[in-house]
Coordinates of C-alpha atoms and ligand atoms in Angstrom, one line a residue:
X1 CA -33.6 14.1 -29.5
X2 CA -30.4 12.3 -30.5
X3 CA -30.6 10.2 -33.5
X4 CA -28.4 7.2 -33.1
X5 CA -26.4 6.3 -36.2
X6 CA -24.5 3.2 -37.0
X7 CA -20.9 3.1 -37.7
X8 CA -20.2 1.0 -40.7
X9 CA -17.6 0.9 -43.4
X10 CA -15.9 3.5 -41.5
X11 CA -18.6 6.1 -41.6
X12 CA -21.6 6.9 -39.2
X13 CA -24.6 6.2 -41.2
X14 CA -28.6 6.7 -40.6
X15 CA -31.2 4.1 -41.2
X16 CA -34.0 4.8 -43.5
X17 CA -36.7 3.4 -41.4
X18 CA -39.0 4.5 -38.5
X19 CA -36.8 4.9 -35.5
X20 CA -37.4 3.0 -32.2
X21 CA -37.7 5.7 -29.4
X22 CA -35.5 5.5 -26.5
X23 CA -36.7 7.2 -23.5
X24 CA -35.6 8.0 -19.9
X25 CA -36.8 5.2 -17.7
X26 CA -37.6 7.7 -14.8
X27 CA -39.5 10.2 -16.5
X28 CA -40.5 8.5 -19.8
X29 CA -39.3 11.6 -21.9
X30 CA -37.9 10.7 -25.3
X31 CA -33.8 10.7 -25.8
X32 CA -33.1 9.2 -28.7
X33 CA -34.3 7.6 -32.1
X34 CA -32.6 4.3 -33.2
X35 CA -32.9 2.7 -36.5
X36 CA -30.5 0.9 -39.1
X37 CA -32.8 -0.3 -41.7
X38 CA -31.6 -0.4 -45.3
X39 CA -27.8 0.0 -44.5
X40 CA -25.4 -2.2 -46.3
X41 CA -24.7 -4.9 -44.2
X42 CA -22.6 -6.9 -46.9
X43 CA -20.5 -3.9 -47.3
X44 CA -19.8 -4.0 -43.5
X45 CA -19.3 -7.5 -43.6
X46 CA -16.5 -7.2 -46.4
X47 CA -14.8 -4.1 -44.7
X48 CA -14.3 -6.0 -41.5
X49 CA -12.8 -9.1 -43.6
X50 CA -10.7 -7.2 -45.8
X51 CA -9.6 -4.2 -43.8
X52 CA -10.2 -4.9 -40.0
X53 CA -9.1 -8.5 -39.8
X54 CA -5.7 -8.0 -41.4
X55 CA -4.7 -4.8 -39.7
X56 CA -5.6 -6.8 -36.4
X57 CA -3.5 -9.8 -37.3
X58 CA -0.7 -7.5 -38.3
X59 CA -0.2 -6.2 -34.8
X60 CA 0.1 -9.7 -32.9
X61 CA -1.3 -10.5 -29.5
X62 CA 0.9 -8.0 -27.7
X63 CA 0.0 -5.1 -30.1
X64 CA -3.7 -6.0 -29.9
X65 CA -3.3 -6.2 -26.1
X66 CA -1.9 -2.7 -26.3
X67 CA -5.1 -1.4 -27.9
X68 CA -7.3 -2.7 -25.3
X69 CA -5.3 -1.1 -22.4
X70 CA -5.6 2.3 -24.4
X71 CA -9.4 1.7 -25.2
X72 CA -10.1 0.9 -21.5
X73 CA -8.1 4.5 -20.5
X74 CA -10.2 6.2 -23.2
X75 CA -13.7 5.2 -22.2
X76 CA -12.6 5.6 -18.4
X77 CA -12.2 9.3 -19.2
X78 CA -15.9 9.5 -19.8
X79 CA -16.9 7.6 -16.9
X80 CA -18.9 10.4 -15.3
X81 CA -20.9 11.1 -18.6
X82 CA -21.3 7.5 -19.1
X83 CA -22.7 7.1 -15.6
X84 CA -25.4 10.0 -15.9
X85 CA -26.5 8.7 -19.3
X86 CA -26.8 5.0 -17.9
X87 CA -28.9 6.8 -15.0
X88 CA -31.3 8.5 -17.4
X89 CA -31.7 6.0 -20.1
X90 CA -31.0 2.7 -18.4
X91 CA -32.8 3.7 -15.1
X92 CA -29.6 2.7 -13.3
X93 CA -28.6 4.0 -9.9
X94 CA -25.2 5.4 -9.7
X95 CA -24.0 2.1 -8.3
X96 CA -25.7 0.1 -11.1
X97 CA -24.3 2.4 -13.6
X98 CA -20.8 2.0 -12.3
X99 CA -21.2 -2.0 -12.2
X100 CA -22.0 -1.7 -16.1
X101 CA -19.4 1.0 -17.0
X102 CA -16.4 -0.1 -14.7
X103 CA -17.1 -3.7 -15.6
X104 CA -16.5 -2.6 -19.4
X105 CA -13.2 -0.7 -18.8
X106 CA -12.0 -3.4 -16.2
X107 CA -12.6 -6.4 -18.5
X108 CA -10.7 -4.5 -21.3
X109 CA -7.9 -3.9 -18.9
X110 CA -8.0 -7.5 -17.7
X111 CA -7.5 -8.7 -21.3
X112 CA -4.6 -6.2 -21.8
X113 CA -3.1 -7.9 -19.0
X114 CA -3.7 -11.4 -20.2
X115 CA -2.3 -10.5 -23.4
X116 CA 1.2 -9.7 -22.0
X117 CA 2.2 -13.3 -21.8
X118 CA 1.2 -14.2 -25.4
X119 CA 4.2 -12.4 -27.2
X120 CA 4.1 -10.6 -30.6
X121 CA 2.9 -13.4 -32.7
X122 CA -0.4 -14.8 -33.9
X123 CA 0.2 -18.5 -33.0
X124 CA -0.7 -20.0 -29.6
X125 CA 0.5 -23.1 -28.4
X126 CA -2.4 -25.2 -26.9
X127 CA -1.2 -27.7 -24.5
X128 CA 2.1 -29.4 -24.4
X129 CA 3.7 -31.1 -27.6
X130 CA 3.4 -35.0 -28.1
X131 CA 5.9 -37.4 -29.6
X132 CA 4.3 -39.3 -32.4
X133 CA 7.0 -41.2 -34.2
X134 CA 9.8 -43.8 -33.0
X135 CA 11.7 -41.0 -32.0
X136 CA 10.9 -37.3 -30.9
X137 CA 11.6 -36.0 -34.4
X138 CA 8.0 -36.7 -35.5
X139 CA 6.0 -34.5 -33.3
X140 CA 2.4 -33.2 -32.6
X141 CA 1.5 -29.9 -31.4
X142 CA -1.9 -28.3 -31.2
X143 CA -2.1 -24.6 -31.9
X144 CA -4.4 -21.8 -32.1
X145 CA -4.7 -19.1 -34.6
X146 CA -7.0 -16.4 -35.2
X147 CA -10.0 -17.2 -37.5
X148 CA -10.0 -15.2 -40.7
X149 CA -13.8 -14.0 -40.2
X150 CA -15.8 -11.4 -38.4
X151 CA -17.6 -11.5 -34.8
X152 CA -21.2 -10.3 -34.8
X153 CA -22.1 -9.5 -31.2
X154 CA -25.8 -9.2 -30.3
X155 CA -26.2 -7.8 -26.9
X156 CA -28.8 -7.7 -24.3
X157 CA -30.3 -4.3 -23.0
X158 CA -29.3 -4.8 -19.5
X159 CA -25.3 -4.3 -19.8
X160 CA -24.9 -1.8 -22.7
X161 CA -21.3 -0.9 -22.0
X162 CA -20.1 -4.1 -20.3
X163 CA -21.7 -6.5 -22.7
X164 CA -20.2 -4.9 -25.5
X165 CA -16.8 -4.7 -24.3
X166 CA -16.4 -8.0 -22.6
X167 CA -17.3 -9.7 -26.0
X168 CA -15.1 -7.1 -27.9
X169 CA -11.9 -7.6 -25.5
X170 CA -11.7 -11.2 -26.4
X171 CA -12.5 -11.2 -30.3
X172 CA -10.0 -8.3 -30.7
X173 CA -7.2 -9.9 -28.6
X174 CA -7.8 -12.9 -30.7
X175 CA -7.4 -10.9 -34.0
X176 CA -11.0 -10.8 -35.1
X177 CA -12.8 -7.7 -36.0
X178 CA -16.3 -7.0 -34.6
X179 CA -19.7 -5.9 -35.6
X180 CA -21.6 -4.6 -32.3
X181 CA -25.5 -4.6 -32.2
X182 CA -26.7 -3.4 -28.6
X183 CA -30.2 -4.0 -27.4
X184 CA -32.4 -1.1 -28.4
X185 CA -33.9 -0.1 -25.1
X186 CA -30.6 1.2 -23.7
X187 CA -28.5 1.6 -26.9
X188 CA -27.7 5.2 -26.0
X189 CA -25.3 4.1 -23.7
X190 CA -23.8 1.7 -26.1
X191 CA -23.8 4.1 -28.8
X192 CA -22.0 6.7 -26.8
X193 CA -19.1 4.4 -25.8
X194 CA -19.1 3.2 -29.6
X195 CA -18.6 7.1 -30.5
X196 CA -15.7 7.4 -27.7
X197 CA -14.2 4.3 -29.3
X198 CA -14.2 5.5 -32.8
X199 CA -13.3 9.1 -31.8
X200 CA -10.3 7.8 -29.8
X201 CA -8.9 6.5 -33.1
X202 CA -7.1 3.7 -31.0
X203 CA -8.6 0.8 -33.0
X204 CA -7.4 0.0 -36.9
X205 CA -10.0 0.7 -39.5
X206 CA -12.5 -2.2 -40.0
X207 CA -12.0 -3.4 -36.5
X208 CA -15.0 -2.0 -34.9
X209 CA -18.3 -1.5 -36.5
X210 CA -21.7 -0.9 -34.7
X211 CA -25.3 -1.3 -35.5
X212 CA -27.8 1.0 -33.9
X213 CA -31.0 -1.1 -34.7
X214 CA -31.8 -4.3 -36.5
X215 CA -29.0 -6.1 -38.2
X216 CA -30.8 -6.7 -41.5
X217 CA -29.4 -9.5 -43.5
X218 CA -26.2 -9.7 -41.7
X219 CA -26.4 -13.2 -40.3
X220 CA -27.5 -14.5 -43.6
X221 CA -24.1 -13.1 -44.8
X222 CA -21.8 -15.0 -42.3
X223 CA -19.6 -17.9 -43.1
X224 CA -17.6 -20.6 -42.2
X225 CA -14.8 -18.2 -40.4
X226 CA -17.4 -16.1 -39.0
X227 CA -18.9 -16.2 -35.4
X228 CA -22.1 -14.9 -33.9
X229 CA -22.1 -14.2 -30.1
X230 CA -25.6 -13.6 -28.7
X231 CA -26.7 -12.5 -25.4
X232 CA -30.3 -12.3 -24.7
X233 CA -33.6 -14.3 -24.1
X234 CA -33.4 -18.0 -24.7
X235 CA -36.3 -17.6 -27.1
X236 CA -34.3 -15.0 -29.2
X237 CA -31.1 -17.0 -29.0
X238 CA -33.0 -20.1 -30.2
X239 CA -34.5 -18.4 -33.1
X240 CA -31.2 -16.8 -34.4
X241 CA -29.4 -20.1 -33.9
X242 CA -31.8 -21.8 -36.3
X243 CA -31.2 -19.6 -39.1
X244 CA -30.6 -21.8 -42.1
X245 CA -27.5 -19.8 -43.1
X246 CA -25.8 -20.3 -39.8
X247 CA -26.7 -24.2 -39.8
X248 CA -25.6 -24.7 -43.4
X249 CA -22.1 -22.9 -43.0
X250 CA -21.4 -24.2 -39.6
X251 CA -20.9 -20.5 -38.4
X252 CA -19.8 -20.6 -34.8
X253 CA -22.6 -19.6 -32.5
X254 CA -22.3 -18.8 -28.7
X255 CA -25.6 -18.5 -26.9
X256 CA -25.7 -16.5 -23.4
X257 CA -29.2 -16.9 -22.2
X258 CA -31.6 -16.6 -19.3
X259 CA -31.0 -18.5 -16.1
X260 CA -33.2 -19.5 -13.1
X261 CA -30.3 -18.7 -10.6
X262 CA -30.4 -20.1 -7.1
X263 CA -29.2 -19.4 -3.6
X264 CA -29.4 -22.4 -1.2
X265 CA -29.2 -21.8 2.5
X266 CA -27.9 -25.1 4.3
X267 CA -29.7 -26.4 7.5
X268 CA -26.4 -26.1 9.5
X269 CA -26.3 -22.3 9.1
X270 CA -27.3 -20.6 12.2
X271 CA -28.5 -17.0 12.6
X272 CA -25.3 -15.8 14.4
X273 CA -23.1 -16.7 11.7
X274 CA -21.3 -14.6 9.1
X275 CA -22.4 -17.2 6.3
X276 CA -26.2 -16.2 7.2
X277 CA -25.7 -12.6 7.2
X278 CA -24.0 -13.0 3.8
X279 CA -26.9 -15.1 2.5
X280 CA -29.5 -12.3 3.3
X281 CA -27.1 -9.5 2.0
X282 CA -26.5 -11.3 -1.2
X283 CA -30.0 -12.1 -2.1
X284 CA -31.2 -8.5 -1.4
X285 CA -28.4 -7.3 -3.5
X286 CA -29.1 -9.6 -6.4
X287 CA -32.7 -8.9 -6.3
X288 CA -32.5 -5.1 -6.2
X289 CA -28.9 -4.3 -8.1
X290 CA -29.7 -3.2 -11.6
X291 CA -33.5 -3.6 -10.6
X292 CA -33.0 -7.4 -10.8
X293 CA -32.1 -7.0 -14.4
X294 CA -29.1 -9.3 -14.3
X295 CA -28.7 -12.4 -16.0
X296 CA -26.7 -13.9 -12.7
X297 CA -29.6 -12.4 -10.4
X298 CA -31.0 -14.9 -8.0
X299 CA -34.7 -16.0 -8.8
X300 CA -34.9 -19.1 -6.7
X301 CA -34.1 -19.0 -2.9
X302 CA -34.0 -22.5 -1.2
X303 CA -34.6 -22.1 2.3
X304 CA -35.1 -25.4 5.0
X305 CA -38.8 -25.6 5.3
X306 CA -38.5 -25.2 9.3
X307 CA -36.6 -21.9 8.7
X308 CA -38.7 -20.2 6.1
X309 CA -40.8 -18.1 8.4
X310 CA -37.6 -16.4 9.9
X311 CA -35.8 -16.3 6.6
X312 CA -38.5 -14.7 4.8
X313 CA -39.4 -12.3 7.7
X314 CA -35.6 -11.0 7.5
X315 CA -35.7 -10.6 3.5
X316 CA -38.7 -8.9 3.8
X317 CA -37.4 -6.4 6.3
X318 CA -34.2 -5.7 4.4
X319 CA -36.1 -5.4 0.9
X320 CA -38.4 -2.9 2.9
X321 CA -35.4 -0.7 3.6
X322 CA -34.4 -0.4 -0.1
X323 CA -35.6 3.0 -1.2
X324 CA -36.9 2.9 -4.7
X325 CA -37.2 6.0 -6.8
X326 CA -35.5 8.4 -9.2
X327 CA -31.9 6.8 -9.6
X328 CA -30.5 10.3 -9.9
X329 CA -31.2 10.8 -6.2
X330 CA -28.4 9.4 -4.1
X331 CA -31.0 8.4 -1.4
X332 CA -32.7 5.7 -3.7
X333 CA -31.0 2.2 -3.9
X334 CA -33.1 1.0 -6.7
X335 CA -34.2 2.7 -10.0
X336 CA -36.9 1.8 -12.5
X337 CA -36.8 -1.0 -15.1
X338 CA -35.1 -0.1 -18.2
X339 CA -38.4 0.0 -20.6
X340 CA -41.9 0.1 -20.6
X341 CA -42.2 -3.3 -22.3
X342 CA -39.9 -4.6 -19.3
X343 CA -42.3 -3.3 -16.9
X344 CA -45.2 -5.0 -18.8
X345 CA -43.3 -8.3 -18.8
X346 CA -42.4 -8.2 -15.0
X347 CA -45.9 -7.5 -14.1
X348 CA -47.2 -10.3 -16.1
X349 CA -44.3 -12.5 -14.5
X350 CA -45.5 -11.8 -11.0
X351 CA -48.9 -12.4 -11.8
X352 CA -47.9 -16.0 -13.2
X353 CA -45.6 -16.7 -10.0
X354 CA -48.5 -15.4 -7.8
X355 CA -50.7 -18.3 -9.0
X356 CA -48.7 -20.6 -7.4
X357 CA -47.1 -18.6 -4.4
X358 CA -48.0 -15.9 -1.9
X359 CA -46.7 -12.3 -2.2
X360 CA -44.6 -11.5 0.7
X361 CA -43.7 -8.2 -0.2
X362 CA -44.0 -5.9 -3.3
X363 CA -46.2 -7.2 -6.3
X364 CA -47.2 -6.0 -9.7
X365 CA -49.0 -2.9 -8.7
X366 CA -47.8 0.4 -10.1
X367 CA -45.8 2.3 -7.3
X368 CA -45.2 5.8 -9.2
X369 CA -47.2 7.8 -11.8
X370 CA -44.4 7.9 -14.4
X371 CA -41.3 5.7 -14.9
X372 CA -40.9 1.8 -15.2
X373 CA -41.1 1.4 -11.5
X374 CA -41.9 -2.0 -9.8
X375 CA -41.3 -2.8 -5.9
X376 CA -38.9 -5.5 -4.8
X377 CA -41.2 -8.5 -4.6
X378 CA -40.5 -11.6 -2.9
X379 CA -42.8 -14.5 -3.0
X380 CA -43.3 -17.8 -1.1
X381 CA -44.0 -21.1 -3.2
X382 CA -47.1 -23.1 -2.1
X383 CA -45.2 -26.1 -3.9
X384 CA -41.7 -26.0 -4.7
X385 CA -41.9 -28.4 -7.3
X386 CA -44.5 -26.3 -9.3
X387 CA -43.2 -25.9 -12.7
X388 CA -43.5 -21.9 -13.1
X389 CA -40.6 -21.4 -10.4
X390 CA -38.0 -23.6 -12.6
X391 CA -38.9 -22.4 -15.9
X392 CA -40.2 -18.9 -15.9
X393 CA -37.5 -15.9 -15.6
X394 CA -38.9 -12.8 -14.4
X395 CA -36.2 -10.4 -15.4
X396 CA -36.8 -7.6 -12.6
X397 CA -36.6 -7.4 -8.8
X398 CA -38.4 -10.6 -8.2
X399 CA -37.5 -13.8 -6.4
X400 CA -39.4 -16.8 -4.9
X401 CA -38.6 -18.5 -1.6
X402 CA -38.8 -22.3 -2.0
X403 CA -39.0 -24.5 1.1
X404 CA -36.9 -27.7 0.9
X405 CA -36.2 -30.5 3.3
X406 CA -32.7 -29.4 4.0
X407 CA -30.8 -32.4 2.5
X408 CA -28.1 -32.1 -0.1
X409 CA -30.2 -34.7 -2.2
X410 CA -33.1 -32.4 -2.4
X411 CA -31.2 -29.2 -2.8
X412 CA -29.5 -30.9 -5.8
X413 CA -32.7 -32.2 -7.4
X414 CA -34.6 -28.7 -7.1
X415 CA -31.7 -26.9 -8.1
X416 CA -31.1 -28.7 -11.1
X417 CA -34.6 -28.6 -12.2
X418 CA -34.0 -25.0 -13.7
X419 CA -32.6 -26.7 -16.5
X420 CA -29.2 -25.3 -16.7
X421 CA -28.1 -22.1 -15.2
X422 CA -25.4 -19.5 -14.7
X423 CA -24.7 -19.3 -11.2
X424 CA -25.9 -21.2 -8.0
X425 CA -24.7 -20.0 -4.7
X426 CA -24.5 -22.3 -1.9
X427 CA -24.2 -21.3 2.0
X428 CA -23.0 -23.9 4.3
X429 CA -20.5 -24.5 6.9
X430 CA -20.9 -28.3 6.5
X431 CA -18.1 -29.2 4.0
X432 CA -19.8 -32.8 3.0
X433 CA -23.1 -31.0 2.4
X434 CA -21.5 -28.4 0.3
X435 CA -19.6 -30.9 -1.6
X436 CA -22.5 -33.2 -2.2
X437 CA -24.5 -30.2 -3.5
X438 CA -21.5 -28.5 -5.6
X439 CA -20.7 -31.6 -7.5
X440 CA -24.4 -32.6 -8.0
X441 CA -25.4 -29.5 -9.5
X442 CA -22.0 -28.7 -11.6
X443 CA -22.8 -30.3 -14.5
X444 CA -25.8 -28.1 -14.8
X445 CA -24.1 -25.0 -14.1
X446 CA -21.6 -22.6 -15.6
X447 CA -20.6 -21.5 -12.3
X448 CA -20.9 -22.8 -8.6
X449 CA -20.3 -20.3 -6.0
X450 CA -19.9 -21.5 -2.0
X451 CA -19.5 -19.6 1.1
X452 CA -18.9 -20.6 4.7
X453 CA -17.5 -18.6 7.7
X454 CA -14.0 -18.8 6.7
X455 CA -14.5 -16.9 3.5
X456 CA -17.5 -14.7 4.3
X457 CA -15.4 -11.7 4.9
X458 CA -13.5 -12.1 1.4
X459 CA -15.9 -13.3 -1.1
X460 CA -17.1 -11.2 -4.0
X461 CA -20.9 -11.6 -4.7
X462 CA -22.1 -14.3 -6.8
X463 CA -23.8 -12.1 -9.4
X464 CA -20.6 -10.6 -10.4
X465 CA -19.1 -12.0 -13.8
X466 CA -15.1 -11.8 -13.4
X467 CA -13.0 -11.7 -16.6
X468 CA -10.7 -14.4 -15.3
X469 CA -13.4 -16.9 -14.7
X470 CA -16.0 -18.3 -17.2
X471 CA -19.5 -17.0 -17.6
X472 CA -22.1 -19.0 -19.4
X473 CA -24.0 -22.4 -18.6
X474 CA -25.6 -25.3 -20.0
X475 CA -29.2 -25.9 -21.4
X476 CA -31.6 -23.1 -20.6
X477 CA -28.7 -20.7 -20.1
X478 CA -27.9 -21.0 -23.9
X479 CA -25.1 -23.6 -23.7
X480 CA -22.3 -20.8 -24.3
X481 CA -19.3 -19.9 -22.4
X482 CA -17.4 -16.6 -22.6
X483 CA -14.6 -15.0 -20.7
X484 CA -12.5 -17.5 -18.2
X485 CA -9.1 -15.7 -19.1
X486 CA -7.3 -17.0 -22.3
X487 CA -10.2 -19.6 -22.7
X488 CA -12.3 -16.6 -23.9
X489 CA -10.2 -16.4 -27.1
X490 CA -11.0 -20.2 -28.1
X491 CA -14.4 -19.0 -29.6
X492 CA -12.3 -16.7 -31.9
X493 CA -9.3 -19.1 -32.8
X494 CA -9.2 -22.3 -34.7
X495 CA -7.5 -25.2 -33.0
X496 CA -5.4 -27.1 -35.4
X497 CA -3.2 -30.3 -34.7
X498 CA 0.2 -29.6 -36.4
X499 CA 2.0 -32.8 -37.1
X500 CA 5.7 -33.0 -38.6
X501 CA 9.1 -32.3 -37.6
X502 CA 9.7 -31.0 -34.3
X503 CA 12.1 -28.5 -35.0
X504 CA 9.7 -26.8 -37.3
X505 CA 6.7 -27.1 -35.2
X506 CA 8.8 -25.4 -32.3
X507 CA 9.9 -22.7 -34.8
X508 CA 6.4 -22.0 -35.8
X509 CA 5.6 -21.0 -32.0
Ligands
LIG601 P1 -33.8 -10.2 -26.1 O1 -35.0 -9.5 -26.3 O2 -33.6 -11.5 -26.5 O3 -32.8 -9.2 -27.0 C1 -31.6 -9.7 -27.1 C2 -30.8 -9.1 -28.2 O4 -31.3 -9.7 -29.6 C3 -31.0 -7.5 -28.6 O5 -30.2 -6.8 -28.9 C4 -32.3 -7.5 -29.6 O6 -32.2 -6.4 -30.5 C5 -31.6 -8.9 -30.5 N1 -32.7 -9.4 -31.4 C6 -33.8 -9.4 -31.1 N2 -34.5 -10.3 -32.2 C7 -33.3 -10.2 -33.3 C8 -33.3 -10.7 -34.6 N3 -34.5 -11.2 -35.1 N4 -32.2 -10.5 -35.3 C9 -31.3 -10.0 -34.7 N5 -31.3 -9.6 -33.5 C10 -32.4 -9.7 -32.6 O7 -33.3 -9.9 -24.9 P2 -33.2 -8.5 -23.9 O8 -34.7 -8.3 -23.5 O9 -32.2 -7.8 -24.7 O10 -32.3 -9.3 -22.7 C11 -33.0 -9.7 -21.4 C12 -32.6 -11.4 -21.5 O11 -31.1 -11.3 -21.9 C13 -32.8 -11.9 -20.3 O12 -33.7 -13.1 -20.5 C14 -31.5 -12.0 -19.5 O13 -31.5 -13.2 -18.7 C15 -30.7 -12.2 -20.9 N6 -29.4 -12.1 -20.6 C16 -28.4 -13.1 -20.6 C17 -26.9 -12.7 -20.3 C18 -26.2 -14.1 -20.1 O14 -24.8 -13.7 -20.1 N7 -26.3 -15.3 -20.0 C19 -26.7 -11.7 -19.8 C20 -27.6 -10.6 -20.0 C21 -28.9 -10.8 -20.3 P3 -33.5 -5.4 -30.0 O15 -33.1 -5.0 -28.8 O16 -33.2 -4.3 -31.2 O17 -35.0 -6.1 -30.2

């Protein structure tokens, strides 16, 4: 069994506590122990500030972009090994594993590409300059500069590679060193990525540190220039954000949390259309990809009441064709959940939903003697307004069909009952309906994805997060925002309004 060590202060270190045991999600055999108790977080924090930050800033944006490109290539070299590890430790099928690992290298490469237009310096112009005086000599210009702190990244278990790298790409390009902490159940994949990162020697000393286990007093050490970016459940996010040190010292905090994502079928979409096929395919993909353990996966499927029977039957038929089993066997299209705790939570969640819905397929029953397997589970709400569907995220291959009257107003009202989401997908060839719902739900969503027959052959699935587009959402989804091309650097840089002689300000840029 492997002992996962933390990489702090330039050395690999073992925690002193009882390790959490990471297992193979299919066989339940122990694979690794993970513990960071007793490690010196103050020294790690100081190392990042004193060694990592200056070394990164010395490189300028272009130099840091080159590091990201090299890191993307270094990790890609280990793609097959990482895919195998992900299949074992995270219960991923090969396709699921590629989604995580290629997502990680792809996001690093994308940020290396974005860096090309930023030049060698450490100052970014933020918008155009403004004449402030009687003549253009007295000038105003907003700029962005790297903050002089450390970025602590606490990640969820479901994307051990991508979750780590998408945050790192933005922080490192901005010039801010990172301390990464993965979700424990799948920390083996994240740890191997960390090992490759360190062994590659690409990043300067202090730019990258890694905690395999709990973060101890790290969050209490953060100061005004530091940042905490968290991804996980809204409960943990709320608890961490309320930390008195973070509040008192105004530490920047970004929360990416859960979301009751919606797919909405409009009444105009007939069964012969490409849009209808796409709706069915995307719902099935979202429910089963990564065994439904995707923050962007659809949980609520809104269907016009008079179409519910046909649509549900079609979804049940397509879900029935998804072979569930050992993800190392290519014939299986869905593997187990990632951990025993996940299995427990998902079964309990199905039980809560089933109190207000009929189970159309799947259910909470065990489907294998070993491993954390659960069947794709589709439910049909008895009352689409029942709170449970709009407040309870069951983080597995589980979604509920919610009948509605087909109107744009009712679709908007019900979708917004989720209290803030990462993504909602709308399927319609009716431009007026799409516009009304899109603009009605936009204030409550980080992303609105729409499909009609004209784009059906070109769209990327709504569950896919792209480096060039923002990811995050208001309210329940955490209120945070990540990625979005250059927008992803805002969290790690300071916007300063510079005022003075135009010539001097322009020279600065
Ligand atoms: P979680 O239980 O909230 O844990 C998230 C992270 O917080 C883990 O690394 C966890 O570490 C850590 N953590 C927990 N308590 C902590 C504490 N007191 N101090 C420091 N760190 C602490 O969530 P999860 O089960 O890993 O992930 C599933 C959830 O994440 C779902 O609700 C999903 O919707 C959400 N998610 C959201 C997004 C998004 O982008 N919005 C993306 C992916 C997932 P341990 O594992 O060691 O406990």
